Amino acid sequence: MAFLDNSGDIILDAVLTEAGRRRMAEGNFKITKFALGDDEIDYSLYNKNHASGSAYYDLEILQTPIFEAFTQVNAGINYGLLPTTATDLLYLPIMKVNEGVIITADTRAIASSGSSGMFMVTDSSGDDGSAAIRTVLSDNSINSINGNRPQTCVLLETGLNTGQGNVPNGTAANRKSYLAANGLIDSRLVVFYDSRFFNGIKGLANNSVFSNDGANNALRSQLILSDGSRASIQSGLDNYAAAMILGIKNQIVQPSSGTDTEADLSVISGPKGIVAAVAPTINPGLDAEYSLYGGETSISGSDCKFIDTTIFVQGTSTSAQLQIPIRIIKLA
Protein backbone atom coordinates (compact mmCIF):
# COMPACT_ATOMS: atom_id res chain seq x y z
CA MET A 1 0.00 0.00 0.00
CA ALA A 2 1.36 3.41 -0.98
CA PHE A 3 0.32 6.92 -1.90
CA LEU A 4 0.50 8.40 -5.37
CA ASP A 5 2.32 11.69 -5.86
CA ASN A 6 -0.54 14.05 -6.54
CA SER A 7 1.48 17.26 -6.85
CA GLY A 8 0.67 17.22 -10.57
CA ASP A 9 -2.12 15.52 -12.52
CA ILE A 10 -2.91 11.82 -12.21
CA ILE A 11 -4.51 10.70 -15.45
CA LEU A 12 -5.22 7.06 -14.53
CA ASP A 13 -3.80 4.48 -12.15
CA ALA A 14 -5.37 1.11 -12.89
CA VAL A 15 -4.67 -2.46 -11.84
CA LEU A 16 -6.53 -5.70 -12.39
CA THR A 17 -8.31 -7.28 -9.47
CA GLU A 18 -7.76 -10.95 -8.69
CA ALA A 19 -10.91 -11.77 -10.67
CA GLY A 20 -9.66 -9.63 -13.56
CA ARG A 21 -6.31 -11.41 -13.69
CA ARG A 22 -8.05 -14.78 -13.62
CA ARG A 23 -10.32 -13.84 -16.53
CA MET A 24 -7.40 -12.46 -18.50
CA ALA A 25 -5.58 -15.76 -18.02
CA GLU A 26 -8.69 -17.57 -19.23
CA GLY A 27 -8.88 -15.29 -22.27
CA ASN A 28 -12.32 -13.85 -21.51
CA PHE A 29 -11.38 -10.49 -19.92
CA LYS A 30 -13.57 -7.65 -21.19
CA ILE A 31 -14.38 -4.30 -19.58
CA THR A 32 -18.13 -3.67 -19.82
CA LYS A 33 -18.82 -1.32 -16.87
CA PHE A 34 -16.98 1.00 -14.53
CA ALA A 35 -17.72 2.71 -11.21
CA LEU A 36 -16.47 5.91 -9.61
CA GLY A 37 -15.99 6.74 -5.94
CA ASP A 38 -14.73 9.55 -3.75
CA ASP A 39 -13.49 7.62 -0.70
CA GLU A 40 -10.37 9.75 -0.22
CA ILE A 41 -11.88 13.18 -0.90
CA ASP A 42 -12.34 15.68 1.92
CA TYR A 43 -14.79 18.23 0.53
CA SER A 44 -14.25 20.55 3.50
CA LEU A 45 -10.95 21.51 1.82
CA TYR A 46 -12.91 23.37 -0.88
CA ASN A 47 -12.10 27.03 -0.21
CA LYS A 48 -14.32 29.49 -2.03
CA ASN A 49 -12.54 32.35 -0.22
CA HIS A 50 -9.12 31.55 -1.64
CA ALA A 51 -7.18 34.79 -2.10
CA SER A 52 -6.01 33.80 -5.58
CA GLY A 53 -9.49 33.39 -7.04
CA SER A 54 -11.87 30.71 -8.26
CA ALA A 55 -9.20 28.69 -10.08
CA TYR A 56 -7.74 27.81 -6.68
CA TYR A 57 -10.95 26.94 -4.80
CA ASP A 58 -10.42 23.18 -5.22
CA LEU A 59 -6.60 23.18 -5.34
CA GLU A 60 -6.14 21.41 -1.99
CA ILE A 61 -8.62 18.70 -3.01
CA LEU A 62 -6.90 18.12 -6.34
CA GLN A 63 -3.51 17.86 -4.66
CA THR A 64 -4.59 15.51 -1.87
CA PRO A 65 -2.45 12.32 -1.92
CA ILE A 66 -4.48 9.26 -2.86
CA PHE A 67 -3.82 5.54 -2.49
CA GLU A 68 -2.53 3.47 -5.34
CA ALA A 69 -5.14 1.27 -6.97
CA PHE A 70 -6.00 -1.89 -5.02
CA THR A 71 -6.17 -5.39 -6.44
CA GLN A 72 -8.64 -6.62 -3.80
CA VAL A 73 -12.26 -6.25 -4.84
CA ASN A 74 -13.35 -5.34 -1.30
CA ALA A 75 -10.91 -2.42 -1.03
CA GLY A 76 -11.65 -0.58 -4.26
CA ILE A 77 -14.66 1.68 -3.67
CA ASN A 78 -16.49 1.97 -0.39
CA TYR A 79 -18.41 5.14 -1.27
CA GLY A 80 -19.54 5.03 -4.87
CA LEU A 81 -20.78 8.09 -6.71
CA LEU A 82 -24.48 8.33 -7.47
CA PRO A 83 -25.45 8.29 -11.16
CA THR A 84 -28.11 10.92 -11.92
CA THR A 85 -29.23 13.05 -14.83
CA ALA A 86 -30.43 15.90 -12.61
CA THR A 87 -28.37 19.07 -13.09
CA ASP A 88 -29.91 20.99 -10.19
CA LEU A 89 -29.27 18.44 -7.42
CA LEU A 90 -28.03 20.30 -4.35
CA TYR A 91 -28.51 17.72 -1.59
CA LEU A 92 -28.00 13.97 -1.16
CA PRO A 93 -29.66 11.76 1.47
CA ILE A 94 -27.85 10.23 4.41
CA MET A 95 -28.76 7.21 6.53
CA LYS A 96 -28.90 7.32 10.33
CA VAL A 97 -29.98 5.10 13.22
CA ASN A 98 -32.94 6.37 15.23
CA GLU A 99 -32.57 5.43 18.90
CA GLY A 100 -34.43 8.37 20.40
CA VAL A 101 -36.16 8.04 23.75
CA ILE A 102 -39.69 8.29 22.34
CA ILE A 103 -38.92 5.89 19.49
CA THR A 104 -37.41 3.17 21.66
CA ALA A 105 -40.22 3.52 24.20
CA ASP A 106 -43.16 3.46 21.77
CA THR A 107 -41.97 1.24 18.90
CA ARG A 108 -40.06 -2.00 18.40
CA ALA A 109 -36.78 -0.11 17.95
CA ILE A 110 -33.90 -0.52 20.40
CA ALA A 111 -31.07 1.74 21.50
CA SER A 112 -27.39 0.85 21.48
CA SER A 113 -25.58 -0.21 24.63
CA GLY A 114 -24.42 3.03 26.25
CA SER A 115 -20.99 4.38 25.38
CA SER A 116 -20.02 1.20 23.49
CA GLY A 117 -22.40 2.00 20.65
CA MET A 118 -23.01 -1.73 20.15
CA PHE A 119 -26.47 -3.13 19.44
CA MET A 120 -27.06 -6.28 21.47
CA VAL A 121 -28.40 -9.48 19.87
CA THR A 122 -29.10 -12.26 22.36
CA ASP A 123 -28.40 -15.98 22.03
CA SER A 124 -30.56 -17.98 24.45
CA SER A 125 -28.53 -21.19 24.15
CA GLY A 126 -26.78 -20.43 27.45
CA ASP A 127 -30.01 -19.79 29.38
CA ASP A 128 -31.08 -22.15 32.13
CA GLY A 129 -33.96 -22.33 34.59
CA SER A 130 -32.47 -19.68 36.85
CA ALA A 131 -31.13 -17.10 34.41
CA ALA A 132 -31.73 -15.73 30.90
CA ILE A 133 -29.48 -13.40 28.95
CA ARG A 134 -32.36 -11.09 27.96
CA THR A 135 -33.28 -10.71 31.64
CA VAL A 136 -29.66 -9.94 32.58
CA LEU A 137 -29.51 -7.20 29.95
CA SER A 138 -32.94 -5.81 30.80
CA ASP A 139 -32.10 -5.66 34.53
CA ASN A 140 -29.13 -3.49 33.54
CA SER A 141 -31.23 -1.22 31.28
CA ILE A 142 -29.65 -2.63 28.11
CA ASN A 143 -31.92 -3.00 25.07
CA SER A 144 -31.54 -6.09 22.92
CA ILE A 145 -32.85 -8.03 19.94
CA ASN A 146 -33.85 -11.65 20.49
CA GLY A 147 -31.49 -13.30 18.02
CA ASN A 148 -33.43 -16.57 18.07
CA ARG A 149 -36.77 -14.92 17.29
CA PRO A 150 -36.44 -11.15 16.65
CA GLN A 151 -39.31 -8.94 17.74
CA THR A 152 -37.32 -5.72 18.09
CA CYS A 153 -35.00 -4.01 15.62
CA VAL A 154 -32.47 -1.33 14.81
CA LEU A 155 -34.46 1.49 13.19
CA LEU A 156 -32.95 3.39 10.26
CA GLU A 157 -34.00 6.60 8.53
CA THR A 158 -32.87 8.29 5.34
CA GLY A 159 -33.34 11.89 4.21
CA LEU A 160 -31.74 15.30 3.78
CA ASN A 161 -30.24 16.26 7.12
CA THR A 162 -30.18 20.00 6.43
CA GLY A 163 -30.47 20.98 10.09
CA GLN A 164 -33.29 22.13 12.31
CA GLY A 165 -34.66 25.48 11.16
CA ASN A 166 -32.81 25.39 7.85
CA VAL A 167 -34.20 24.96 4.36
CA PRO A 168 -35.39 22.71 2.93
CA ASN A 169 -37.34 21.77 6.04
CA GLY A 170 -39.12 18.52 6.68
CA THR A 171 -42.46 19.07 4.98
CA ALA A 172 -44.30 16.55 2.84
CA ALA A 173 -44.00 18.94 -0.12
CA ASN A 174 -40.20 19.10 0.23
CA ARG A 175 -40.02 15.30 0.42
CA LYS A 176 -41.80 15.16 -2.90
CA SER A 177 -39.78 17.87 -4.67
CA TYR A 178 -36.29 17.17 -3.27
CA LEU A 179 -36.36 13.39 -2.86
CA ALA A 180 -39.11 11.69 -4.84
CA ALA A 181 -38.72 13.91 -7.91
CA ASN A 182 -34.98 13.15 -8.07
CA GLY A 183 -35.26 9.39 -7.54
CA LEU A 184 -33.72 9.61 -4.06
CA ILE A 185 -36.17 7.28 -2.30
CA ASP A 186 -34.77 3.88 -1.31
CA SER A 187 -37.74 1.55 -1.62
CA ARG A 188 -35.31 -1.32 -0.99
CA LEU A 189 -32.06 -1.66 0.91
CA VAL A 190 -29.33 -4.29 0.80
CA VAL A 191 -28.11 -5.66 4.12
CA PHE A 192 -24.75 -7.46 4.25
CA TYR A 193 -24.19 -9.76 7.24
CA ASP A 194 -21.66 -12.37 8.35
CA SER A 195 -23.15 -15.74 7.47
CA ARG A 196 -20.97 -17.47 10.06
CA PHE A 197 -23.15 -15.93 12.76
CA PHE A 198 -26.47 -15.01 11.13
CA ASN A 199 -28.82 -16.93 8.84
CA GLY A 200 -31.06 -14.05 7.83
CA ILE A 201 -32.33 -10.51 8.37
CA LYS A 202 -35.81 -9.29 9.22
CA GLY A 203 -36.97 -5.92 7.91
CA LEU A 204 -40.27 -4.06 7.88
CA ALA A 205 -43.41 -5.46 6.30
CA ASN A 206 -45.01 -3.28 3.64
CA ASN A 207 -47.99 -2.50 5.88
CA SER A 208 -45.79 -0.87 8.52
CA VAL A 209 -46.46 2.77 9.39
CA PHE A 210 -44.15 5.50 10.70
CA SER A 211 -45.82 8.91 10.88
CA ASN A 212 -46.86 11.76 13.14
CA ASP A 213 -49.83 14.04 13.55
CA GLY A 214 -49.11 17.10 11.45
CA ALA A 215 -50.74 19.33 14.04
CA ASN A 216 -49.54 18.14 17.45
CA ASN A 217 -46.63 15.86 16.48
CA ALA A 218 -48.11 12.76 18.15
CA LEU A 219 -46.35 9.59 17.00
CA ARG A 220 -48.37 7.16 14.88
CA SER A 221 -46.26 4.07 14.41
CA GLN A 222 -46.81 0.41 13.67
CA LEU A 223 -43.59 -1.43 12.88
CA ILE A 224 -44.19 -5.00 11.72
CA LEU A 225 -41.19 -7.25 11.13
CA SER A 226 -40.97 -9.54 8.12
CA ASP A 227 -38.26 -11.81 6.70
CA GLY A 228 -35.95 -10.13 4.20
CA SER A 229 -35.27 -11.93 0.93
CA ARG A 230 -31.88 -13.44 0.15
CA ALA A 231 -29.92 -11.57 -2.52
CA SER A 232 -27.02 -12.66 -4.73
CA ILE A 233 -25.25 -9.29 -4.46
CA GLN A 234 -21.56 -9.61 -3.59
CA SER A 235 -20.05 -7.40 -0.88
CA GLY A 236 -16.43 -8.40 -1.47
CA LEU A 237 -16.18 -9.38 2.21
CA ASP A 238 -15.34 -12.95 3.13
CA ASN A 239 -18.23 -14.95 4.62
CA TYR A 240 -20.75 -12.15 4.06
CA ALA A 241 -24.19 -12.82 2.59
CA ALA A 242 -26.82 -10.31 1.46
CA ALA A 243 -30.51 -9.78 2.14
CA MET A 244 -32.97 -7.31 0.64
CA ILE A 245 -35.33 -5.41 2.94
CA LEU A 246 -38.06 -2.83 2.32
CA GLY A 247 -37.85 0.90 2.87
CA ILE A 248 -41.21 2.23 4.11
CA LYS A 249 -42.34 5.80 3.47
CA ASN A 250 -41.20 8.05 6.31
CA GLN A 251 -44.25 10.17 7.06
CA ILE A 252 -42.77 12.16 9.92
CA VAL A 253 -43.31 15.79 8.88
CA GLN A 254 -42.76 19.21 10.39
CA PRO A 255 -45.81 19.98 12.60
CA SER A 256 -47.91 22.97 11.72
CA SER A 257 -48.57 23.84 15.36
CA GLY A 258 -47.63 22.86 18.89
CA THR A 259 -44.46 23.26 20.95
CA ASP A 260 -42.84 20.02 19.86
CA THR A 261 -40.99 19.56 16.60
CA GLU A 262 -40.46 16.46 14.43
CA ALA A 263 -36.92 16.27 15.86
CA ASP A 264 -38.49 14.57 18.89
CA LEU A 265 -39.36 11.64 16.64
CA SER A 266 -36.87 11.68 13.78
CA VAL A 267 -33.07 11.91 13.52
CA ILE A 268 -33.37 13.54 10.08
CA SER A 269 -33.69 17.33 10.30
CA GLY A 270 -35.08 18.02 6.86
CA PRO A 271 -37.10 16.17 4.21
CA LYS A 272 -37.35 12.50 5.15
CA GLY A 273 -37.14 9.58 2.73
CA ILE A 274 -37.78 6.16 4.20
CA VAL A 275 -37.65 4.22 7.43
CA ALA A 276 -36.32 0.67 7.62
CA ALA A 277 -35.63 -1.95 10.27
CA VAL A 278 -32.75 -4.39 10.68
CA ALA A 279 -33.22 -7.41 12.94
CA PRO A 280 -30.70 -10.24 12.48
CA THR A 281 -31.48 -13.89 13.20
CA ILE A 282 -28.55 -15.88 14.58
CA ASN A 283 -27.45 -19.27 13.35
CA PRO A 284 -28.67 -22.04 15.65
CA GLY A 285 -25.96 -23.93 17.48
CA LEU A 286 -23.39 -21.14 17.78
CA ASP A 287 -20.78 -22.55 20.15
CA ALA A 288 -17.16 -22.83 19.04
CA GLU A 289 -17.54 -19.49 17.24
CA TYR A 290 -17.49 -17.69 20.60
CA SER A 291 -14.00 -19.02 21.29
CA LEU A 292 -12.75 -18.55 17.72
CA TYR A 293 -14.07 -15.05 17.05
CA GLY A 294 -15.31 -13.62 20.33
CA GLY A 295 -14.50 -13.08 23.98
CA GLU A 296 -15.87 -13.10 27.50
CA THR A 297 -17.28 -10.39 29.74
CA SER A 298 -19.31 -10.01 32.93
CA ILE A 299 -22.56 -8.07 33.44
CA SER A 300 -23.48 -7.50 37.09
CA GLY A 301 -21.85 -10.75 38.09
CA SER A 302 -23.23 -12.81 35.21
CA ASP A 303 -20.50 -14.32 33.02
CA CYS A 304 -21.18 -13.93 29.33
CA LYS A 305 -19.66 -14.86 25.98
CA PHE A 306 -19.87 -12.53 23.00
CA ILE A 307 -19.03 -12.09 19.33
CA ASP A 308 -18.63 -8.62 17.81
CA THR A 309 -19.47 -8.13 14.15
CA THR A 310 -20.73 -5.47 11.76
CA ILE A 311 -23.80 -5.31 9.56
CA PHE A 312 -23.63 -3.09 6.48
CA VAL A 313 -26.70 -1.42 4.96
CA GLN A 314 -26.90 0.34 1.59
CA GLY A 315 -29.79 2.01 -0.23
CA THR A 316 -30.42 0.66 -3.72
CA SER A 317 -31.35 4.07 -5.19
CA THR A 318 -29.24 6.59 -3.27
CA SER A 319 -26.26 4.37 -2.33
CA ALA A 320 -26.51 5.88 1.18
CA GLN A 321 -24.64 3.57 3.55
CA LEU A 322 -24.50 2.73 7.22
CA GLN A 323 -22.53 0.36 9.43
CA ILE A 324 -24.27 -1.19 12.45
CA PRO A 325 -21.97 -2.57 15.19
CA ILE A 326 -23.48 -5.75 16.62
CA ARG A 327 -22.64 -7.79 19.70
CA ILE A 328 -24.04 -11.31 19.87
CA ILE A 329 -24.14 -12.25 23.53
CA LYS A 330 -25.13 -15.26 25.65
CA LEU A 331 -24.65 -16.55 29.19
CA ALA A 332 -21.43 -18.51 29.61
mmCIF file of N, CA, C and O in Angstrom, residues 190-193 229-236 240-244:
data_model
loop_
_atom_site.group_PDB
_atom_site.id
_atom_site.type_symbol
_atom_site.label_atom_id
_atom_site.label_comp_id
_atom_site.label_asym_id
_atom_site.label_seq_id
_atom_site.Cartn_x
_atom_site.Cartn_y
_atom_site.Cartn_z
ATOM 1 N N VAL A 190 -30.098 -3.048 0.716
ATOM 2 C CA VAL A 190 -29.330 -4.290 0.795
ATOM 3 C C VAL A 190 -28.627 -4.338 2.147
ATOM 4 O O VAL A 190 -28.001 -3.353 2.568
ATOM 5 N N VAL A 191 -28.749 -5.467 2.826
ATOM 6 C CA VAL A 191 -28.108 -5.665 4.123
ATOM 7 C C VAL A 191 -27.074 -6.780 3.975
ATOM 8 O O VAL A 191 -27.407 -7.897 3.569
ATOM 9 N N PHE A 192 -25.820 -6.471 4.293
ATOM 10 C CA PHE A 192 -24.751 -7.464 4.247
ATOM 11 C C PHE A 192 -24.440 -7.910 5.674
ATOM 12 O O PHE A 192 -24.226 -7.069 6.559
ATOM 13 N N TYR A 193 -24.391 -9.216 5.898
ATOM 14 C CA TYR A 193 -24.190 -9.756 7.241
ATOM 15 C C TYR A 193 -23.276 -10.966 7.175
ATOM 16 O O TYR A 193 -23.182 -11.652 6.147
ATOM 17 N N SER A 229 -35.531 -10.920 1.950
ATOM 18 C CA SER A 229 -35.266 -11.931 0.930
ATOM 19 C C SER A 229 -33.774 -12.029 0.664
ATOM 20 O O SER A 229 -33.063 -11.018 0.664
ATOM 21 N N ARG A 230 -33.297 -13.248 0.453
ATOM 22 C CA ARG A 230 -31.882 -13.443 0.152
ATOM 23 C C ARG A 230 -31.551 -12.816 -1.199
ATOM 24 O O ARG A 230 -32.339 -12.849 -2.135
ATOM 25 N N ALA A 231 -30.361 -12.224 -1.291
ATOM 26 C CA ALA A 231 -29.923 -11.570 -2.521
ATOM 27 C C ALA A 231 -28.558 -12.132 -2.917
ATOM 28 O O ALA A 231 -27.776 -12.560 -2.070
ATOM 29 N N SER A 232 -28.288 -12.111 -4.216
ATOM 30 C CA SER A 232 -27.019 -12.660 -4.726
ATOM 31 C C SER A 232 -25.957 -11.584 -4.887
ATOM 32 O O SER A 232 -24.926 -11.810 -5.500
ATOM 33 N N ILE A 233 -26.192 -10.402 -4.335
ATOM 34 C CA ILE A 233 -25.246 -9.294 -4.458
ATOM 35 C C ILE A 233 -23.995 -9.592 -3.652
ATOM 36 O O ILE A 233 -24.066 -10.024 -2.493
ATOM 37 N N GLN A 234 -22.835 -9.350 -4.252
ATOM 38 C CA GLN A 234 -21.559 -9.610 -3.594
ATOM 39 C C GLN A 234 -21.055 -8.356 -2.883
ATOM 40 O O GLN A 234 -21.085 -7.258 -3.428
ATOM 41 N N SER A 235 -20.591 -8.523 -1.645
ATOM 42 C CA SER A 235 -20.048 -7.399 -0.883
ATOM 43 C C SER A 235 -18.543 -7.291 -1.029
ATOM 44 O O SER A 235 -17.951 -6.254 -0.746
ATOM 45 N N GLY A 236 -17.892 -8.386 -1.436
ATOM 46 C CA GLY A 236 -16.432 -8.401 -1.466
ATOM 47 C C GLY A 236 -15.823 -8.762 -0.130
ATOM 48 O O GLY A 236 -14.604 -8.821 0.005
ATOM 49 N N TYR A 240 -19.571 -13.013 3.977
ATOM 50 C CA TYR A 240 -20.753 -12.153 4.060
ATOM 51 C C TYR A 240 -21.797 -12.549 3.016
ATOM 52 O O TYR A 240 -21.469 -12.833 1.862
ATOM 53 N N ALA A 241 -23.048 -12.584 3.466
ATOM 54 C CA ALA A 241 -24.190 -12.817 2.588
ATOM 55 C C ALA A 241 -25.017 -11.537 2.537
ATOM 56 O O ALA A 241 -24.768 -10.584 3.284
ATOM 57 N N ALA A 242 -26.009 -11.511 1.644
ATOM 58 C CA ALA A 242 -26.816 -10.310 1.462
ATOM 59 C C ALA A 242 -28.297 -10.634 1.560
ATOM 60 O O ALA A 242 -28.744 -11.713 1.162
ATOM 61 N N ALA A 243 -29.057 -9.682 2.093
ATOM 62 C CA ALA A 243 -30.512 -9.778 2.140
ATOM 63 C C ALA A 243 -31.095 -8.451 1.680
ATOM 64 O O ALA A 243 -30.485 -7.391 1.870
ATOM 65 N N MET A 244 -32.274 -8.510 1.088
ATOM 66 C CA MET A 244 -32.968 -7.313 0.638
ATOM 67 C C MET A 244 -34.129 -7.040 1.583
ATOM 68 O O MET A 244 -34.922 -7.944 1.891
#
